Structure formats: structure tokens, C-alpha cells
Amino acid sequence: MATRLFEKKDHADLYQKYRFGPSEELQKIISYLEEKTAKPYKLSVDVGCGSGQGSTVLVPYFEKAVGIDISEAQINQAKQSPNVLNISFIVGPAKKLPLEDGSVDLVTSYAATHWFNIEPFMTEVERVLKTHGCMALST
Ligand SMILES: C[S@@+](CC[C@H](N)C(=O)[O-])C[C@H]1O[C@@H](n2cnc3c(N)ncnc32)[C@H](O)[C@@H]1O
């Protein structure tokens, strides 16, 4: 399975060291969200979050942020990053998000959706998003 690439700790260490965050994309994503739905924004979810760079940049905009990844090694690495006050990292697959129906303002996924079984993932996104919630996929 392709996701095994991300299972090992040494790969997660390298990812944390060298992977850059989505800085330019972020403003576009937040502006789009602002067009579609009113503040306050309660919850963002970053699926296939890896070592968490894309999840932590969302923290200032949301009451709470969650990063989810199928790789325990990546999640362990993400948990060690600074600036983790309003963020939690959870091990789990994209096809079964441990979130309530209609609870999420923004779902993001950077460089990860090509690994997912896309139909169950999209069904989950539809389930967890609020009305007028947004999804931003970057790959
Ligand atoms: C190329 S990395 C991208 C990580 C991060 N989004 C970033 O931009 O740095 C892809 C990530 O997707 C995760 N992944 C792959 N298949 C997954 C699945 N079915 N459910 C959740 N995460 C998955 C991998 O473990 C890996 O951490």
C-alpha cells in the first residue's frame, strides 16, 4: 500500500524537518471561506496532515484545529511541533473521520488526496462539513 511510505519514524523526522507549509495557499483558502460563511470559525480539519505544517498554520483562524493522518509516526511527529495549543492530532483514515456531523468549517488536504480512496473520503467530508463549510484540496 502506498501509504506505507509514511509509516516509519525516520521518514516522519525528515518530513518535519524539510516539508514547508502552505503559506501562499493559505490566504486564498481563508478569503474563500470568508466569502462563503460568517465568522467565528470553530473547527478546521486537515486530512492526511503528515507532520502537521499545514494544520498548524490554520490555528490562528479557528477556535480549534485538528490534523488527521493514517500514519502513527507522522502524527507522533506532528504532536512535537510548537504552537500546538488549540490543535489536536489524531491517527485515522480519511474515509472515517472521528468528527460529528455538520461540525467543521473547513476541511483541507495538502498533497495527500491522491493516496485516499476518494469516494468514501468525499462522503465523509460532506457529512462533517457545516452548511456553507468549505473544502480546499491542494495536490
Ligand atoms: C505527501 S504527505 C502530505 C502531508 C501533509 N499534508 C503535507 O502537506 O506536508 C501524504 C500524507 O497522507 C497520509 N495518508 C495517506 N493515505 C491516507 C489515508 N487513507 N488516510 C489518512 N491519511 C493518509 C500519509 O500518511 C502522509 O502523511
PDB file of C-alpha atoms and ligand atoms in Angstrom:
ATOM      1  CA  MET A   1       0.000   0.000   0.000  1.00  0.00           C
ATOM      2  CA  ALA A   2       1.362   3.429  -0.954  1.00  0.00           C
ATOM      3  CA  THR A   3       0.656   4.919   2.487  1.00  0.00           C
ATOM      4  CA  ARG A   4       3.341   2.618   3.945  1.00  0.00           C
ATOM      5  CA  LEU A   5       5.849   5.165   2.648  1.00  0.00           C
ATOM      6  CA  PHE A   6       4.823   7.348   5.574  1.00  0.00           C
ATOM      7  CA  GLU A   7       4.824   4.714   8.314  1.00  0.00           C
ATOM      8  CA  LYS A   8       8.394   4.937   9.537  1.00  0.00           C
ATOM      9  CA  LYS A   9       9.748   7.359  12.123  1.00  0.00           C
ATOM     10  CA  ASP A  10      12.825   8.312  10.069  1.00  0.00           C
ATOM     11  CA  HIS A  11      10.585   9.397   7.181  1.00  0.00           C
ATOM     12  CA  ALA A  12       8.410  11.409   9.582  1.00  0.00           C
ATOM     13  CA  ASP A  13      11.544  13.070  11.042  1.00  0.00           C
ATOM     14  CA  LEU A  14      12.650  14.141   7.555  1.00  0.00           C
ATOM     15  CA  TYR A  15       9.170  15.361   6.719  1.00  0.00           C
ATOM     16  CA  GLN A  16       9.066  17.527   9.812  1.00  0.00           C
ATOM     17  CA  LYS A  17      12.488  18.951   9.002  1.00  0.00           C
ATOM     18  CA  TYR A  18      12.096  19.752   5.314  1.00  0.00           C
ATOM     19  CA  ARG A  19       8.392  19.989   4.435  1.00  0.00           C
ATOM     20  CA  PHE A  20       7.272  23.600   4.026  1.00  0.00           C
ATOM     21  CA  GLY A  21       3.791  24.810   4.987  1.00  0.00           C
ATOM     22  CA  PRO A  22       1.125  26.083   2.540  1.00  0.00           C
ATOM     23  CA  SER A  23       1.850  29.782   3.154  1.00  0.00           C
ATOM     24  CA  GLU A  24       0.717  31.235  -0.198  1.00  0.00           C
ATOM     25  CA  GLU A  25      -2.317  28.996  -0.492  1.00  0.00           C
ATOM     26  CA  LEU A  26      -3.482  29.830   2.998  1.00  0.00           C
ATOM     27  CA  GLN A  27      -4.684  33.383   2.340  1.00  0.00           C
ATOM     28  CA  LYS A  28      -6.654  32.209  -0.701  1.00  0.00           C
ATOM     29  CA  ILE A  29      -8.299  29.499   1.373  1.00  0.00           C
ATOM     30  CA  ILE A  30      -9.211  31.846   4.227  1.00  0.00           C
ATOM     31  CA  SER A  31     -10.518  34.537   1.818  1.00  0.00           C
ATOM     32  CA  TYR A  32     -12.697  31.954   0.116  1.00  0.00           C
ATOM     33  CA  LEU A  33     -14.047  30.760   3.451  1.00  0.00           C
ATOM     34  CA  GLU A  34     -14.832  34.377   4.399  1.00  0.00           C
ATOM     35  CA  GLU A  35     -16.812  34.799   1.169  1.00  0.00           C
ATOM     36  CA  LYS A  36     -18.883  31.718   1.882  1.00  0.00           C
ATOM     37  CA  THR A  37     -19.544  31.755   5.582  1.00  0.00           C
ATOM     38  CA  ALA A  38     -19.513  34.134   8.542  1.00  0.00           C
ATOM     39  CA  LYS A  39     -17.095  34.103  11.470  1.00  0.00           C
ATOM     40  CA  PRO A  40     -16.440  32.849  14.077  1.00  0.00           C
ATOM     41  CA  TYR A  41     -14.836  29.735  12.647  1.00  0.00           C
ATOM     42  CA  LYS A  42     -14.905  26.922  15.140  1.00  0.00           C
ATOM     43  CA  LEU A  43     -13.165  23.941  13.588  1.00  0.00           C
ATOM     44  CA  SER A  44     -10.700  23.188  10.789  1.00  0.00           C
ATOM     45  CA  VAL A  45      -9.635  19.680   9.869  1.00  0.00           C
ATOM     46  CA  ASP A  46      -6.526  18.828   7.865  1.00  0.00           C
ATOM     47  CA  VAL A  47      -6.738  15.292   6.465  1.00  0.00           C
ATOM     48  CA  GLY A  48      -3.513  13.459   5.611  1.00  0.00           C
ATOM     49  CA  CYS A  49      -1.784  16.088   7.740  1.00  0.00           C
ATOM     50  CA  GLY A  50       1.631  14.389   7.853  1.00  0.00           C
ATOM     51  CA  SER A  51       3.873  16.131  10.352  1.00  0.00           C
ATOM     52  CA  GLY A  52       1.354  18.940  10.724  1.00  0.00           C
ATOM     53  CA  GLN A  53       2.772  22.034   8.996  1.00  0.00           C
ATOM     54  CA  GLY A  54      -0.454  22.610   7.046  1.00  0.00           C
ATOM     55  CA  SER A  55      -2.607  22.070  10.133  1.00  0.00           C
ATOM     56  CA  THR A  56      -0.775  24.430  12.491  1.00  0.00           C
ATOM     57  CA  VAL A  57      -0.942  27.425  10.116  1.00  0.00           C
ATOM     58  CA  LEU A  58      -4.743  27.277  10.491  1.00  0.00           C
ATOM     59  CA  VAL A  59      -4.676  27.602  14.273  1.00  0.00           C
ATOM     60  CA  PRO A  60      -4.931  31.449  14.378  1.00  0.00           C
ATOM     61  CA  TYR A  61      -8.136  31.432  12.299  1.00  0.00           C
ATOM     62  CA  PHE A  62     -10.131  28.783  14.186  1.00  0.00           C
ATOM     63  CA  GLU A  63     -11.183  28.085  17.739  1.00  0.00           C
ATOM     64  CA  LYS A  64      -9.853  24.585  17.256  1.00  0.00           C
ATOM     65  CA  ALA A  65      -7.855  22.753  14.599  1.00  0.00           C
ATOM     66  CA  VAL A  66      -7.497  19.010  14.074  1.00  0.00           C
ATOM     67  CA  GLY A  67      -4.934  17.119  11.990  1.00  0.00           C
ATOM     68  CA  ILE A  68      -5.678  13.540  10.968  1.00  0.00           C
ATOM     69  CA  ASP A  69      -3.292  11.071   9.366  1.00  0.00           C
ATOM     70  CA  ILE A  70      -3.224   7.319   8.884  1.00  0.00           C
ATOM     71  CA  SER A  71       0.451   7.191   9.891  1.00  0.00           C
ATOM     72  CA  GLU A  72       1.156   6.998  13.606  1.00  0.00           C
ATOM     73  CA  ALA A  73       4.775   8.069  13.015  1.00  0.00           C
ATOM     74  CA  GLN A  74       3.649  11.255  11.246  1.00  0.00           C
ATOM     75  CA  ILE A  75       1.126  12.041  13.989  1.00  0.00           C
ATOM     76  CA  ASN A  76       3.760  11.496  16.695  1.00  0.00           C
ATOM     77  CA  GLN A  77       5.999  13.919  14.846  1.00  0.00           C
ATOM     78  CA  ALA A  78       3.167  16.448  14.455  1.00  0.00           C
ATOM     79  CA  LYS A  79       2.478  16.332  18.189  1.00  0.00           C
ATOM     80  CA  GLN A  80       6.034  17.509  18.853  1.00  0.00           C
ATOM     81  CA  SER A  81       5.666  20.693  16.836  1.00  0.00           C
ATOM     82  CA  PRO A  82       5.478  24.013  18.709  1.00  0.00           C
ATOM     83  CA  ASN A  83       2.285  26.126  18.654  1.00  0.00           C
ATOM     84  CA  VAL A  84       0.004  23.210  19.449  1.00  0.00           C
ATOM     85  CA  LEU A  85      -2.336  24.870  21.957  1.00  0.00           C
ATOM     86  CA  ASN A  86      -5.627  24.741  20.018  1.00  0.00           C
ATOM     87  CA  ILE A  87      -4.770  21.778  17.884  1.00  0.00           C
ATOM     88  CA  SER A  88      -5.086  18.042  18.261  1.00  0.00           C
ATOM     89  CA  PHE A  89      -3.563  15.360  16.086  1.00  0.00           C
ATOM     90  CA  ILE A  90      -5.354  12.055  15.581  1.00  0.00           C
ATOM     91  CA  VAL A  91      -4.347   8.805  13.874  1.00  0.00           C
ATOM     92  CA  GLY A  92      -7.032   7.658  11.455  1.00  0.00           C
ATOM     93  CA  PRO A  93      -8.025   7.081   7.833  1.00  0.00           C
ATOM     94  CA  ALA A  94      -9.528   9.724   5.553  1.00  0.00           C
ATOM     95  CA  LYS A  95     -12.537   7.513   4.947  1.00  0.00           C
ATOM     96  CA  LYS A  96     -13.678   7.596   8.592  1.00  0.00           C
ATOM     97  CA  LEU A  97     -13.237  10.970  10.248  1.00  0.00           C
ATOM     98  CA  PRO A  98     -13.815  10.936  14.033  1.00  0.00           C
ATOM     99  CA  LEU A  99     -15.950  14.079  13.903  1.00  0.00           C
ATOM    100  CA  GLU A 100     -19.601  14.939  14.389  1.00  0.00           C
ATOM    101  CA  ASP A 101     -21.983  15.598  11.521  1.00  0.00           C
ATOM    102  CA  GLY A 102     -22.083  19.246  10.431  1.00  0.00           C
ATOM    103  CA  SER A 103     -19.330  20.313  12.832  1.00  0.00           C
ATOM    104  CA  VAL A 104     -16.495  21.522  10.560  1.00  0.00           C
ATOM    105  CA  ASP A 105     -15.990  24.929   8.910  1.00  0.00           C
ATOM    106  CA  LEU A 106     -13.014  23.991   6.739  1.00  0.00           C
ATOM    107  CA  VAL A 107     -11.544  20.708   5.533  1.00  0.00           C
ATOM    108  CA  THR A 108      -8.082  20.938   3.993  1.00  0.00           C
ATOM    109  CA  SER A 109      -5.828  18.318   2.493  1.00  0.00           C
ATOM    110  CA  TYR A 110      -2.414  19.102   1.050  1.00  0.00           C
ATOM    111  CA  ALA A 111      -0.504  16.678  -1.153  1.00  0.00           C
ATOM    112  CA  ALA A 112      -2.472  13.748   0.224  1.00  0.00           C
ATOM    113  CA  THR A 113      -5.792  13.142  -1.572  1.00  0.00           C
ATOM    114  CA  HIS A 114      -4.099  11.128  -4.321  1.00  0.00           C
ATOM    115  CA  TRP A 115      -3.476   8.464  -1.653  1.00  0.00           C
ATOM    116  CA  PHE A 116      -7.096   8.372  -0.461  1.00  0.00           C
ATOM    117  CA  ASN A 117      -9.960   6.202  -1.553  1.00  0.00           C
ATOM    118  CA  ILE A 118     -11.676   9.297  -2.845  1.00  0.00           C
ATOM    119  CA  GLU A 119     -15.369   8.377  -2.768  1.00  0.00           C
ATOM    120  CA  PRO A 120     -15.586   7.433   0.937  1.00  0.00           C
ATOM    121  CA  PHE A 121     -13.434  10.450   1.744  1.00  0.00           C
ATOM    122  CA  MET A 122     -15.786  12.820  -0.096  1.00  0.00           C
ATOM    123  CA  THR A 123     -18.792  11.218   1.617  1.00  0.00           C
ATOM    124  CA  GLU A 124     -17.146  11.873   4.974  1.00  0.00           C
ATOM    125  CA  VAL A 125     -16.327  15.467   4.028  1.00  0.00           C
ATOM    126  CA  GLU A 126     -19.945  16.048   3.087  1.00  0.00           C
ATOM    127  CA  ARG A 127     -21.075  14.536   6.387  1.00  0.00           C
ATOM    128  CA  VAL A 128     -18.777  16.564   8.663  1.00  0.00           C
ATOM    129  CA  LEU A 129     -18.936  19.968   6.920  1.00  0.00           C
ATOM    130  CA  LYS A 130     -21.347  22.624   8.143  1.00  0.00           C
ATOM    131  CA  THR A 131     -23.748  24.144   5.652  1.00  0.00           C
ATOM    132  CA  HIS A 132     -21.577  26.599   3.632  1.00  0.00           C
ATOM    133  CA  GLY A 133     -18.464  24.984   5.048  1.00  0.00           C
ATOM    134  CA  CYS A 134     -15.524  24.744   2.629  1.00  0.00           C
ATOM    135  CA  MET A 135     -13.079  22.162   1.421  1.00  0.00           C
ATOM    136  CA  ALA A 136      -9.653  23.031  -0.020  1.00  0.00           C
ATOM    137  CA  LEU A 137      -7.654  20.283  -1.677  1.00  0.00           C
ATOM    138  CA  SER A 138      -4.163  21.028  -2.879  1.00  0.00           C
ATOM    139  CA  THR A 139      -2.075  18.480  -4.696  1.00  0.00           C
TER     140      THR A 139
HETATM  141  C1  LIG B   1       2.747  13.612   0.939  1.00  0.00           C
HETATM  142  S1  LIG B   1       2.196  13.506   2.611  1.00  0.00           S
HETATM  143  C2  LIG B   1       1.488  15.142   2.859  1.00  0.00           C
HETATM  144  C3  LIG B   1       1.461  15.530   4.315  1.00  0.00           C
HETATM  145  C4  LIG B   1       0.980  16.943   4.615  1.00  0.00           C
HETATM  146  N1  LIG B   1      -0.399  17.145   4.191  1.00  0.00           N
HETATM  147  C5  LIG B   1       1.867  17.971   3.970  1.00  0.00           C
HETATM  148  O1  LIG B   1       1.451  18.670   3.043  1.00  0.00           O
HETATM  149  O2  LIG B   1       3.022  18.079   4.409  1.00  0.00           O
HETATM  150  C6  LIG B   1       0.739  12.488   2.469  1.00  0.00           C
HETATM  151  C7  LIG B   1       0.170  12.092   3.830  1.00  0.00           C
HETATM  152  O3  LIG B   1      -1.084  11.437   3.601  1.00  0.00           O
HETATM  153  C8  LIG B   1      -1.209  10.417   4.573  1.00  0.00           C
HETATM  154  N2  LIG B   1      -2.204   9.441   4.112  1.00  0.00           N
HETATM  155  C9  LIG B   1      -2.109   8.598   3.061  1.00  0.00           C
HETATM  156  N3  LIG B   1      -3.219   7.856   2.930  1.00  0.00           N
HETATM  157  C10 LIG B   1      -4.053   8.256   3.923  1.00  0.00           C
HETATM  158  C11 LIG B   1      -5.371   7.880   4.306  1.00  0.00           C
HETATM  159  N4  LIG B   1      -6.052   6.942   3.624  1.00  0.00           N
HETATM  160  N5  LIG B   1      -5.944   8.487   5.352  1.00  0.00           N
HETATM  161  C12 LIG B   1      -5.271   9.447   6.040  1.00  0.00           C
HETATM  162  N6  LIG B   1      -4.008   9.847   5.730  1.00  0.00           N
HETATM  163  C13 LIG B   1      -3.407   9.268   4.686  1.00  0.00           C
HETATM  164  C14 LIG B   1       0.209   9.848   4.687  1.00  0.00           C
HETATM  165  O4  LIG B   1       0.408   9.108   5.867  1.00  0.00           O
HETATM  166  C15 LIG B   1       1.034  11.129   4.597  1.00  0.00           C
HETATM  167  O5  LIG B   1       1.339  11.647   5.869  1.00  0.00           O
END
